[in-house]
Short mmCIF file of N, CA and C in Angstrom, two decimals:
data_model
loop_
_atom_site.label_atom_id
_atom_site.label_comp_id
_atom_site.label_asym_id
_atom_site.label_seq_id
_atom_site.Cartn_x
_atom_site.Cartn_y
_atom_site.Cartn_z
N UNK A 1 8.57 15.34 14.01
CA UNK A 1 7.79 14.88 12.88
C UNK A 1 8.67 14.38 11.73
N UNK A 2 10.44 14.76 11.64
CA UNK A 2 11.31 14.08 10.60
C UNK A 2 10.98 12.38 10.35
N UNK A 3 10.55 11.77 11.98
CA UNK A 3 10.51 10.62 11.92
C UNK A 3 8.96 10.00 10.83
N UNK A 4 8.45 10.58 10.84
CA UNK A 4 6.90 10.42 10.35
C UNK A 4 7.08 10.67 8.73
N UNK A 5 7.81 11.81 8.69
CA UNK A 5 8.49 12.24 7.35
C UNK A 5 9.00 10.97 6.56
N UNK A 6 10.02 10.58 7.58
CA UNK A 6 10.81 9.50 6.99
C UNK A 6 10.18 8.02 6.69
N UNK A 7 9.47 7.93 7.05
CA UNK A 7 8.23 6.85 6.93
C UNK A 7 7.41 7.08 5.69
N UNK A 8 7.05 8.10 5.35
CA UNK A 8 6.28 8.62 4.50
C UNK A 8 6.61 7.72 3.33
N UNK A 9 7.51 8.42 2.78
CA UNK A 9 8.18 8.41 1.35
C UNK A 9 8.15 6.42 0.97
N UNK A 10 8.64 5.81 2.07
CA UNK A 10 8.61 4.19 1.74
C UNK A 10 7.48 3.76 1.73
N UNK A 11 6.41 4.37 2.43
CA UNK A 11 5.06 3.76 1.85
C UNK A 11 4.50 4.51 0.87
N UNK A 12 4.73 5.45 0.24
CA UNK A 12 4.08 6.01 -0.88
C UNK A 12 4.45 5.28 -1.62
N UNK A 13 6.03 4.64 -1.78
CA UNK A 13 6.50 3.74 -3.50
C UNK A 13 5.77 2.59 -2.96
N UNK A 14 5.56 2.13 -1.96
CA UNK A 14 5.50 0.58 -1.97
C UNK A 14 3.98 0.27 -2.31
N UNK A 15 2.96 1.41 -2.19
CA UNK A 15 1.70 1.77 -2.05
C UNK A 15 1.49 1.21 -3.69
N UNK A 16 2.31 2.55 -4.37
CA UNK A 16 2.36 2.59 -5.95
C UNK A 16 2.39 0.68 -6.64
N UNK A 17 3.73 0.41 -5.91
CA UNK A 17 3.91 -0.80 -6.32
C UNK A 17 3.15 -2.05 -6.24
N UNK A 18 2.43 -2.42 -4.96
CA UNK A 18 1.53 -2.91 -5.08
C UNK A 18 0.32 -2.79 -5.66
N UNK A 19 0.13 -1.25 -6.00
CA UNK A 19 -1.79 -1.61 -6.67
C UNK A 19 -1.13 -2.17 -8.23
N UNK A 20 0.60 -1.74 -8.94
CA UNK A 20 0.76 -1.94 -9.82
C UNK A 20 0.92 -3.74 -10.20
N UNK A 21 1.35 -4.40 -9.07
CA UNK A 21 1.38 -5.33 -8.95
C UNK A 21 -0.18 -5.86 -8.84
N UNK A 22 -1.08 -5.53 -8.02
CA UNK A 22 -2.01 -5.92 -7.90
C UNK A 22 -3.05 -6.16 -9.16
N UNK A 23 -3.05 -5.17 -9.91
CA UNK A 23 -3.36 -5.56 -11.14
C UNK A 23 -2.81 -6.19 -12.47
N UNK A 24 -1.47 -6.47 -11.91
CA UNK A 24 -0.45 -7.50 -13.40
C UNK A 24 -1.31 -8.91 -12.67
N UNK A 25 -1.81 -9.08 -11.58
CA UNK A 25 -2.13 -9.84 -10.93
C UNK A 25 -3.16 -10.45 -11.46
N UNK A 26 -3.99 -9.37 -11.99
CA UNK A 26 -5.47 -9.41 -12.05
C UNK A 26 -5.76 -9.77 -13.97
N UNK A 27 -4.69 -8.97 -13.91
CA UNK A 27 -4.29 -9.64 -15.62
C UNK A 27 -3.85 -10.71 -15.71
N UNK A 28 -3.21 -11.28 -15.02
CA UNK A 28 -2.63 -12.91 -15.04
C UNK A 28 -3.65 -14.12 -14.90
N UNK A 29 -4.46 -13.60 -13.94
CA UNK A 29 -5.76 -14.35 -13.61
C UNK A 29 -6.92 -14.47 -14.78
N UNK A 30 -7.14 -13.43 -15.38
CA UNK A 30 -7.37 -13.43 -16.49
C UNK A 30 -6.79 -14.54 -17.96
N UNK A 31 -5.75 -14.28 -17.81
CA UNK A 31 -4.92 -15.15 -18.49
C UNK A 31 -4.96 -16.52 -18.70
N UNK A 32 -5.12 -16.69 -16.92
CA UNK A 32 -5.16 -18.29 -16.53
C UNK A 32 -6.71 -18.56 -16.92
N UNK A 33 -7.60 -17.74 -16.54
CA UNK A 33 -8.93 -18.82 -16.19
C UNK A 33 -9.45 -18.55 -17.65
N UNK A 34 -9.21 -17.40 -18.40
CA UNK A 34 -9.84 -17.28 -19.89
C UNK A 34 -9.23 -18.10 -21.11
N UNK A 35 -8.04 -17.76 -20.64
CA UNK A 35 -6.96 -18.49 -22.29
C UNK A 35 -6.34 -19.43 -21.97
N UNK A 36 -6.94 -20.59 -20.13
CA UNK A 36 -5.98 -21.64 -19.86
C UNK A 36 -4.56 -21.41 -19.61
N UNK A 37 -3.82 -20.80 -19.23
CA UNK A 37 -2.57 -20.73 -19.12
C UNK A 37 -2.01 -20.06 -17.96
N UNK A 38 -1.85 -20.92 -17.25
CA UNK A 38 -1.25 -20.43 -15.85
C UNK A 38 -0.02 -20.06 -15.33
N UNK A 39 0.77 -19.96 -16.61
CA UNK A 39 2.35 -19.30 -16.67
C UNK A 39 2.09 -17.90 -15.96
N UNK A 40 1.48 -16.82 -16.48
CA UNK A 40 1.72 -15.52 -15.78
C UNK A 40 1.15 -15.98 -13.78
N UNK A 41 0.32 -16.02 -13.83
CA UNK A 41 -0.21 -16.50 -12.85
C UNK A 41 1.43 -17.05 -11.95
N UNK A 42 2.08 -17.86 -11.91
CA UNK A 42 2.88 -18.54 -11.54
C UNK A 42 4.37 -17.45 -11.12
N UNK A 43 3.84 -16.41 -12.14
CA UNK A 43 5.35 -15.51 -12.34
C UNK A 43 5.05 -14.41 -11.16
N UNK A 44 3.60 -14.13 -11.63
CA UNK A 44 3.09 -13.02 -10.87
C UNK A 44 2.90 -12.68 -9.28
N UNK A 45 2.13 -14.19 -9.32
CA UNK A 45 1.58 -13.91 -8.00
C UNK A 45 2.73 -14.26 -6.60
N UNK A 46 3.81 -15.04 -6.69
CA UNK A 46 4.74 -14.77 -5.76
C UNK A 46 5.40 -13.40 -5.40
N UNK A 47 5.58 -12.72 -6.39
CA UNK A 47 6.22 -11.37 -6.76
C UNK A 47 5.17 -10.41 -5.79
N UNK A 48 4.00 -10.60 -5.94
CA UNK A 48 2.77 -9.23 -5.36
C UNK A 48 2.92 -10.30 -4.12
N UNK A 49 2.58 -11.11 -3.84
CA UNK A 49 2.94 -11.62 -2.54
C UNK A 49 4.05 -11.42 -1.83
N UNK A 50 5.24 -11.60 -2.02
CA UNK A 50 6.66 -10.73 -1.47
C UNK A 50 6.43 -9.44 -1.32
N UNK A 51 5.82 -8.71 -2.47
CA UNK A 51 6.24 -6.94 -2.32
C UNK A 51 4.43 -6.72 -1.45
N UNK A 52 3.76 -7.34 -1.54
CA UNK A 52 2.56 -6.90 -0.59
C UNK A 52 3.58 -7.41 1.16
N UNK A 53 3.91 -8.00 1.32
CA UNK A 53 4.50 -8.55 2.63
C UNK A 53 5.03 -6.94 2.98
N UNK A 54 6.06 -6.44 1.96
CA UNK A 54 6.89 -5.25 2.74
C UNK A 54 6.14 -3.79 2.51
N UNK A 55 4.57 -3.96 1.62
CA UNK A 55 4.08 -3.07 1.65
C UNK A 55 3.52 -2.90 3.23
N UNK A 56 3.08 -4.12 3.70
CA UNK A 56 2.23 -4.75 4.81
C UNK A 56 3.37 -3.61 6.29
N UNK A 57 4.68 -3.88 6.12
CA UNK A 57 5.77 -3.49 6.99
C UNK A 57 6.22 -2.35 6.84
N UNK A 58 6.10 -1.58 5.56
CA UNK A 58 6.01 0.04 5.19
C UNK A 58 4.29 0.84 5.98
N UNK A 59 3.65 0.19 5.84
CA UNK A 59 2.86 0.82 6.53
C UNK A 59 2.51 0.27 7.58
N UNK A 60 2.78 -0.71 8.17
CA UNK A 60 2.56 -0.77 9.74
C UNK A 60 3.49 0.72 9.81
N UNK A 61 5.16 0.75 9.62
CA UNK A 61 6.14 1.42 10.20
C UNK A 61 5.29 2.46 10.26
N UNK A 62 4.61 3.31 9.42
CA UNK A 62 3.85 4.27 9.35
C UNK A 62 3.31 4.66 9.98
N UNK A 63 2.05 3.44 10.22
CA UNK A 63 1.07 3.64 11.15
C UNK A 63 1.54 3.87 12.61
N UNK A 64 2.85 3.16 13.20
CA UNK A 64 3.05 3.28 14.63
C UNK A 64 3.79 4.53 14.56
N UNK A 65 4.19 5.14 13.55
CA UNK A 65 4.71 6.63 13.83
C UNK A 65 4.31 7.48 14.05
N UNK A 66 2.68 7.60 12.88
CA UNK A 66 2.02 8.44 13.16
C UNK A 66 0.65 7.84 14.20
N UNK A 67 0.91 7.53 14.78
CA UNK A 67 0.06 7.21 16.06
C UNK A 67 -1.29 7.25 15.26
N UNK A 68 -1.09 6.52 14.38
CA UNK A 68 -2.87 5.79 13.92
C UNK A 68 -3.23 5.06 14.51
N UNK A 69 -4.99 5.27 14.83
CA UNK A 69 -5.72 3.98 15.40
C UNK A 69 -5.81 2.58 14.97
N UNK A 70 -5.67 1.91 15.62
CA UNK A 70 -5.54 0.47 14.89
C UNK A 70 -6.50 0.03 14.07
N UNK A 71 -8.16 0.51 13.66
CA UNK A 71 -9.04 -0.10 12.62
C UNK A 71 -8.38 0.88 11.59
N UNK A 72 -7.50 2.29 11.55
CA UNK A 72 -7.35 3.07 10.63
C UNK A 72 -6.04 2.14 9.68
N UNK A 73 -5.24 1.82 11.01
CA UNK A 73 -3.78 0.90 10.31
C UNK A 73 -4.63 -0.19 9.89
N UNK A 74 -5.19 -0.94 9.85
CA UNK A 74 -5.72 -2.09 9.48
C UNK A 74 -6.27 -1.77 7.92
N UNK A 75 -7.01 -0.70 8.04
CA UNK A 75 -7.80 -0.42 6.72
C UNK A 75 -6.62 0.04 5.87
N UNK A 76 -5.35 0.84 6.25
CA UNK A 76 -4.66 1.18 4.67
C UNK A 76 -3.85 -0.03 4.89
N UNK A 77 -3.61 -1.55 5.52
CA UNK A 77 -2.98 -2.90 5.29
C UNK A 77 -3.97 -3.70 4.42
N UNK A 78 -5.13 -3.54 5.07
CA UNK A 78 -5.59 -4.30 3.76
C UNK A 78 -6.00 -3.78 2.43
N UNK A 79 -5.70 -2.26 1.72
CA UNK A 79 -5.63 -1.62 1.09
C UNK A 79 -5.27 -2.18 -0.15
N UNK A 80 -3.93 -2.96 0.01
CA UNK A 80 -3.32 -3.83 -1.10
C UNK A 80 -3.91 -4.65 -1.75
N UNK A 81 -4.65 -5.29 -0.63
CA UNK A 81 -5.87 -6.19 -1.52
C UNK A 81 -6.98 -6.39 -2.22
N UNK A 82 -7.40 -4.81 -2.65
CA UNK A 82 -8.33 -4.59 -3.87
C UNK A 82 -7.72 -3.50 -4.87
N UNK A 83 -7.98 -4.05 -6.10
CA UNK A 83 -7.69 -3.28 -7.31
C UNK A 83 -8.17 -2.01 -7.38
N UNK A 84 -6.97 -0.92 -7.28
CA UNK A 84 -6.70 0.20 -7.67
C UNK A 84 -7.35 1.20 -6.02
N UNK A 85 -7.41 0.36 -4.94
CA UNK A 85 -7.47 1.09 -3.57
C UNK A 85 -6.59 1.59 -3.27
N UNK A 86 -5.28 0.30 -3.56
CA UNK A 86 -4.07 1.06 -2.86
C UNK A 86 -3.52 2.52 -3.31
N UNK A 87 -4.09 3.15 -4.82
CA UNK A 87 -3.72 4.21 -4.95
C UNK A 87 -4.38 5.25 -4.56
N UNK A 88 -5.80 5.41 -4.13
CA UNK A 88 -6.86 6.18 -3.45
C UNK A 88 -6.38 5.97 -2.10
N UNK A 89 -5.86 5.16 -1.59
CA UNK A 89 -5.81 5.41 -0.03
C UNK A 89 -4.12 6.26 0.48
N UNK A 90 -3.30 5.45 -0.67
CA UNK A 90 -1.86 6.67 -0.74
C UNK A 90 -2.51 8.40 -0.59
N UNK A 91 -3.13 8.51 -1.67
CA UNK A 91 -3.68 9.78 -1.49
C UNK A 91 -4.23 10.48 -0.41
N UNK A 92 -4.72 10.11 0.17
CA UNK A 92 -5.56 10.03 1.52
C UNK A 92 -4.36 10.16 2.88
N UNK A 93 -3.60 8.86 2.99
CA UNK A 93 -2.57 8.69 4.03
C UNK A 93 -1.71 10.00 3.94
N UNK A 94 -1.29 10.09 2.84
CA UNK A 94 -0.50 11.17 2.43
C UNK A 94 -0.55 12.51 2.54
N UNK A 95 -2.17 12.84 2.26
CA UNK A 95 -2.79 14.29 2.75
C UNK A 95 -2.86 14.24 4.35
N UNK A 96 -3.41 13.19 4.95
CA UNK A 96 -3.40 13.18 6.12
C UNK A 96 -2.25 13.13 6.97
N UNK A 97 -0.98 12.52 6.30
CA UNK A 97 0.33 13.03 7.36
C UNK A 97 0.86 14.44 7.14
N UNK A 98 0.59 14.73 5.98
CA UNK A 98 0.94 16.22 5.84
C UNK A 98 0.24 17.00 6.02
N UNK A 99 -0.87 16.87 6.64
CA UNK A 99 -1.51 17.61 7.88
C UNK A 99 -1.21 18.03 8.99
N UNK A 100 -0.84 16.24 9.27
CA UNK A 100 -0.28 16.19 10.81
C UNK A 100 1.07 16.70 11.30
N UNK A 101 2.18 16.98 9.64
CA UNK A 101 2.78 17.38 10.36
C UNK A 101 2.99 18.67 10.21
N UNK A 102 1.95 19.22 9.11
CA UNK A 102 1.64 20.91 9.45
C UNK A 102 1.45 21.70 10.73
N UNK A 103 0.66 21.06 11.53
CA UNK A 103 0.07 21.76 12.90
C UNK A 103 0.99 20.76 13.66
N UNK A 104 2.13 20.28 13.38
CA UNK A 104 2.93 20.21 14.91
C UNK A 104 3.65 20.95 15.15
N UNK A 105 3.96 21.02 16.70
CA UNK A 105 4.98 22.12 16.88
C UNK A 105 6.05 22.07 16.46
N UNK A 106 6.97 23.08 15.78
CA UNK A 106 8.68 23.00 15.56
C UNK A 106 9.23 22.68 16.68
#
């Protein structure tokens, strides 16, 4: 279970980082379509697009470690893509591997 362990920890920051990103996102958009100005927009959204890509690859790694079902891996990948999920579902993934690796054998 070290291996599952070790998985853990890179999708919890990357989890964090994207919903944080996800909403500078959501503020930028704001920005653009209310006050005309599509500078943040321009800064932003490549940035949550790059770090959603390796959130996308932190939790696949995850998912094939801990032998999640594939609609379960699917649902915390697209996680990133609504405001303030990705931090409710960290919570969740997180209780649930440290479950899993409570009741495994030493």
């Amino acid at each position: 279970m070290i291996v599952v362990e070790s998985a853990l920890k890179p999708f919890r920051v990357m989890a964090y980082i994207v919903g944080c990103m996800l909403l500078a996102l959501v503020v930028a958009m704001v920005v653009k379509y209310g006050f005309d100005n599509a500078t943040p927009v321009a800064v932003v959204g490549p940035v949550h697009g790059f770090v959603y890509a390796v959130y996308l690859l932190t939790a696949l790694n995850l998912g094939l470690k801990a032998r999640w079902s594939w609609p379960y891996t699917l649902g915390v990948l697209l996680a990133g893509t609504i405001p303030f999920l990705s931090f409710v579902i960290e919570r969740k993934v997180t209780h649930r591997v440290q479950r899993q690796i409570a009741v495994a054998p030493a």
